[in-house]
Short mmCIF file of C-alpha atoms in Angstrom, two decimals:
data_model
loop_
_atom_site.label_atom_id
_atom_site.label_comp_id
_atom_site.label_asym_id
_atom_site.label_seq_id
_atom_site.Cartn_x
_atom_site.Cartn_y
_atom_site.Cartn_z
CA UNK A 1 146.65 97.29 171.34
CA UNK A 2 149.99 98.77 171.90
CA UNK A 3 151.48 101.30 169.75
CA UNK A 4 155.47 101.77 169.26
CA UNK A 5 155.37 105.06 169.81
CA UNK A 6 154.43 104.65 173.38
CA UNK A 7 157.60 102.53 174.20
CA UNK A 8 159.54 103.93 176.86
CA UNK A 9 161.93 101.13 178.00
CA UNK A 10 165.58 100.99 176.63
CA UNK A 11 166.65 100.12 173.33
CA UNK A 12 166.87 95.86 173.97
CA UNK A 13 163.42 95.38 176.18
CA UNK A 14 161.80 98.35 173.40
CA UNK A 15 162.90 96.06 170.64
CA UNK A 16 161.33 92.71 172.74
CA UNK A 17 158.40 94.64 172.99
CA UNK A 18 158.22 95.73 169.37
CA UNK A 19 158.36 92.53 168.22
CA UNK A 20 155.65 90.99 170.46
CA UNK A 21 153.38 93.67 169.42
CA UNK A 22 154.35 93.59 166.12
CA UNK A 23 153.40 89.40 166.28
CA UNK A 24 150.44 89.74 167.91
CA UNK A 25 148.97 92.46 165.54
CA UNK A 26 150.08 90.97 162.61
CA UNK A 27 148.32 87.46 163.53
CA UNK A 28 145.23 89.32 164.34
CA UNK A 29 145.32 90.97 160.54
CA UNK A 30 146.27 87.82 159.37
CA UNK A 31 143.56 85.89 161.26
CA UNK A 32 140.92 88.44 160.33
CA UNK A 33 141.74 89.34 156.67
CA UNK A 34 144.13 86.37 155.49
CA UNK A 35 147.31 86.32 154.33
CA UNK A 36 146.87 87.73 150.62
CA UNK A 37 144.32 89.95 152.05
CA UNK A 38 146.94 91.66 154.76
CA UNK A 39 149.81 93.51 153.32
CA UNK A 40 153.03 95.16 155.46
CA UNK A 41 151.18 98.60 155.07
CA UNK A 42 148.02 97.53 156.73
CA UNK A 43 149.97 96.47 159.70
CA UNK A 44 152.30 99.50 159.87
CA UNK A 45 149.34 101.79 159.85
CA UNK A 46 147.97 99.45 163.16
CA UNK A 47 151.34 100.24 165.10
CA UNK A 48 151.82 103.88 163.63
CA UNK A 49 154.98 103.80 162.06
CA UNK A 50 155.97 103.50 158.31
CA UNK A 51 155.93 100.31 156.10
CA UNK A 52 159.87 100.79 155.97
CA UNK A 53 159.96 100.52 159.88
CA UNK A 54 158.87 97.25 159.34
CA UNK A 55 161.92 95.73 157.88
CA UNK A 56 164.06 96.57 160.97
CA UNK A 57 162.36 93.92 162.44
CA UNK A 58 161.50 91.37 159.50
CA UNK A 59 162.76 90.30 156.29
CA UNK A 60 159.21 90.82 154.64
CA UNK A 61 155.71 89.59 155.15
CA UNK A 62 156.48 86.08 154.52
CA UNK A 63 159.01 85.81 157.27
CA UNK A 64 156.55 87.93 159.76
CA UNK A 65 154.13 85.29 159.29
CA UNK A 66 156.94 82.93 160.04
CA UNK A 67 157.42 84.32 162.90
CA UNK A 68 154.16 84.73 164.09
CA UNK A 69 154.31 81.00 163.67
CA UNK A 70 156.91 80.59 166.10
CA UNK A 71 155.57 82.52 168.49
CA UNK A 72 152.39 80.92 168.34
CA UNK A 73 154.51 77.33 169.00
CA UNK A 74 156.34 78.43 172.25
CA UNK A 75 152.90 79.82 173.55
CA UNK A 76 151.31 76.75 172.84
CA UNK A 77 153.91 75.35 174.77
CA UNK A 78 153.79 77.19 177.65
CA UNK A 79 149.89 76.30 178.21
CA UNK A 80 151.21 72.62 179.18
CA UNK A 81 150.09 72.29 182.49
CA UNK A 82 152.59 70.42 184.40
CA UNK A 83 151.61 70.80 188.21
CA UNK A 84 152.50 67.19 190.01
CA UNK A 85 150.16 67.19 192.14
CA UNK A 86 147.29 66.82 189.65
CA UNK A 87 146.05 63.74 188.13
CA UNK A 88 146.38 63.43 184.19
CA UNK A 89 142.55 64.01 183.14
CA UNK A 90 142.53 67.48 185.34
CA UNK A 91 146.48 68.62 183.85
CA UNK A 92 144.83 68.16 180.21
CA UNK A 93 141.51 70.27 181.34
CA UNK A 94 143.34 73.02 182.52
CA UNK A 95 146.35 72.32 179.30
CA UNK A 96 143.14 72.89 177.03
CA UNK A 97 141.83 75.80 178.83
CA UNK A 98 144.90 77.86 178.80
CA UNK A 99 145.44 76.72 175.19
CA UNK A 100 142.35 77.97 174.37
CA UNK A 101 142.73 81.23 175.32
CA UNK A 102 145.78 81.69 174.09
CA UNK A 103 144.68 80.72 170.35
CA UNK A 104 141.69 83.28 170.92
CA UNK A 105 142.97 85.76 173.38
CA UNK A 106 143.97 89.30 172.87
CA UNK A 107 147.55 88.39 173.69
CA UNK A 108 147.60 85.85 170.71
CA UNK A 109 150.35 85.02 168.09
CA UNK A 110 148.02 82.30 166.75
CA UNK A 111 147.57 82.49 162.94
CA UNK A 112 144.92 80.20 161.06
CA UNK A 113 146.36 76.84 160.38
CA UNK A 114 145.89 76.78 156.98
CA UNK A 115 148.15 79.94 156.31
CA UNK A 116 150.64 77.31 156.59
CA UNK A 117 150.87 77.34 152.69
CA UNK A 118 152.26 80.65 152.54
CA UNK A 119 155.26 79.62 154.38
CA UNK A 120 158.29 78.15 152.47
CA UNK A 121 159.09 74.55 152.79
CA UNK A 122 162.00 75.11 155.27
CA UNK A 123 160.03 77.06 157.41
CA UNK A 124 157.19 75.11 157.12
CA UNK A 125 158.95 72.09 158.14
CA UNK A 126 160.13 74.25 161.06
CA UNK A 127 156.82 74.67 162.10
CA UNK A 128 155.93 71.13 162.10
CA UNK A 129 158.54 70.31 164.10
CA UNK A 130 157.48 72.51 166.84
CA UNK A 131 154.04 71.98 166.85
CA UNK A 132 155.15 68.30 167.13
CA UNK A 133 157.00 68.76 169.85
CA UNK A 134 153.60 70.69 171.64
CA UNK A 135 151.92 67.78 170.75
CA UNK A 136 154.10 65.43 172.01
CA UNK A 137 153.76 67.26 174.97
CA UNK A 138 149.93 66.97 175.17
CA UNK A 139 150.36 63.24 174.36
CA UNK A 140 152.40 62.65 177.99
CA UNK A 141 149.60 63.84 179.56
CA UNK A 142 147.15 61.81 178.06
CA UNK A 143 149.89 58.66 178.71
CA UNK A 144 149.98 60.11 182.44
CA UNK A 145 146.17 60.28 183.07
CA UNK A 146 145.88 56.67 181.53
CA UNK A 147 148.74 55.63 183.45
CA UNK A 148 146.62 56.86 187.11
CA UNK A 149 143.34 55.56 185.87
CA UNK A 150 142.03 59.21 185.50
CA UNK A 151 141.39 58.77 181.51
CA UNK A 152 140.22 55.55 179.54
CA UNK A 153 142.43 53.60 178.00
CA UNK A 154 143.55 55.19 174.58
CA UNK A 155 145.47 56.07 172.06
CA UNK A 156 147.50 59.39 172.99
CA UNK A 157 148.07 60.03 170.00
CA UNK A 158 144.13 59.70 168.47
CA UNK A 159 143.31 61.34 171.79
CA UNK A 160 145.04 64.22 171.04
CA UNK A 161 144.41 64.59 167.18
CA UNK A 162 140.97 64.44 167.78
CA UNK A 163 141.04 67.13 171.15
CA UNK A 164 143.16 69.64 169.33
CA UNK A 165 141.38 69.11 166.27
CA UNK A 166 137.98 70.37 168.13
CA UNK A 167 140.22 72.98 170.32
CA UNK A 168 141.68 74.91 167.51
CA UNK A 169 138.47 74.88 165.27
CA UNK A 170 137.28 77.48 168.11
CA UNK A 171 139.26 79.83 165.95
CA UNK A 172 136.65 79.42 162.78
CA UNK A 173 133.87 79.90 164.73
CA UNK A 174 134.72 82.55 167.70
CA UNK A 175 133.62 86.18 167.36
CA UNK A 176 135.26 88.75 169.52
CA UNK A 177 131.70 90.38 169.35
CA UNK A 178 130.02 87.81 170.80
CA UNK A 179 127.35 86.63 173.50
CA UNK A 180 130.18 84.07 174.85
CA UNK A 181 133.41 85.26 176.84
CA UNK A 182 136.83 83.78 176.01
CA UNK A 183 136.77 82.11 179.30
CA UNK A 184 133.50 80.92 179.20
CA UNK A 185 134.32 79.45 175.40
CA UNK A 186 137.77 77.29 177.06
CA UNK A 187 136.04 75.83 179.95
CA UNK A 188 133.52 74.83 178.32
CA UNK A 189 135.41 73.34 175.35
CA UNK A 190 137.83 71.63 177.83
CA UNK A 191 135.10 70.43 179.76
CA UNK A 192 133.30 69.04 177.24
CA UNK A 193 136.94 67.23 175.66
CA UNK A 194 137.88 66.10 179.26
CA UNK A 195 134.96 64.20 179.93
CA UNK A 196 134.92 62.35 176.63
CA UNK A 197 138.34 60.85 177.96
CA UNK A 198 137.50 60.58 181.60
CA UNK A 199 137.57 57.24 182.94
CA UNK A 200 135.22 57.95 185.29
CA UNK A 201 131.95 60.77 185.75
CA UNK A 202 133.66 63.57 186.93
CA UNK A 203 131.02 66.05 189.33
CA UNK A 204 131.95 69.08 190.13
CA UNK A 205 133.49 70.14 186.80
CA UNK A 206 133.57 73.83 186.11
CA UNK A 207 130.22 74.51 183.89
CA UNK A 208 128.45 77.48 182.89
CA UNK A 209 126.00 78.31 180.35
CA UNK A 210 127.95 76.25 177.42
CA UNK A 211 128.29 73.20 178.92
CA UNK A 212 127.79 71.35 182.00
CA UNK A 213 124.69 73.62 183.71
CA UNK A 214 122.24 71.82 184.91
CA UNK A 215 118.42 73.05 183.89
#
């Protein structure tokens, strides 16, 4: 992970930087130890600077894992797969693949769901309204694959409860330390998802030792 110290852009892209770093390590802490079990000092002493450097940058620890949150909702965003030329069923594989990753990845600003309680009501409600909005997202896919015959006929909505609600459970379970790679972990989740929903068998489907090898 990057350390402040080793910034050596100018002041506006050192303070974009900061900040991403400063997400992304504090979601790790708070993914790893909990909320009430990470404090502002733990994550100063992960970037090398003081506890008081912190507060440049935000309010206090509440309002870091705020942010976090929003961080984590335009990344989530930007996994959307939106490439015209691909039928619904294979936009949502690759949507869940890339989402994946970036709720397990090194580069992630992804903080366990249920930290949600720490938040205040405004900025909880905040939060809802952009992971909505991903959702909705997720949900014209669906409405496009059923719309080209690529997925069964469905519920978007259901359909993407119950996908998400699999996808982000990855976070419980994955271990950095682990047999299985990151990538191996979203294609095989995806994989898996995608050909609950498929209309039709699908060969040919990206498989490896998770899911979809043949003995």
């Amino acid at each position: 992970m990057a350390r402040w110290n080793k910034s050596v852009l100018n002041p506006e892209q050192q303070r974009s930087l900061k900040l991403e770093v400063l997400y992304k390590v504090a979601a790790a802490a708070f993914r790893r130890n909990g909320y009430h079990g990470t404090s502002l000092v733990d994550i100063a002493d992960i970037l090398g600077v003081s506890k008081a450097t912190l507060y440049y940058y935000v309010k206090n620890k509440q309002d870091l894992l705020f942010q976090c949150h929003l961080a984590a909702a335009d990344q989530a965003l930007e996994t959307i797969c939106t490439d015209p030329s691909l039928n619904g069923l294979e936009r949502l594989r690759r949507s869940l693949v890339a989402y994946v990753i970036s709720i397990i990845g090194e580069d992630s600003f992804s903080v366990v769901i249920l930290e949600e309680r720490s938040l205040s009501d405004e900025q909880l409600q905040v939060v809802i309204e952009k992971r909505d909005a991903f959702e909705r997202r997720l949900q014209d896919v669906v409405r496009a694959g059923v719309t080209d015959g690529s997925i069964l006929r469905c519920d978007p909505k259901f359909a993407v409860f119950s996908v998400l609600g699999a996808a982000n459970w990855v976070t419980k379970w994955h271990r950095p330390e682990g047999a299985w790679t990151i990538d191996e972990i979203a294609q095989a989740s995806a994989a898996l998802l995608c050909r609950g929903l498929a209309a039709e068998p699908v060969p040919g489907y990206p498989s490896n030792r998770l899911y979809g090898d043949q003995p």
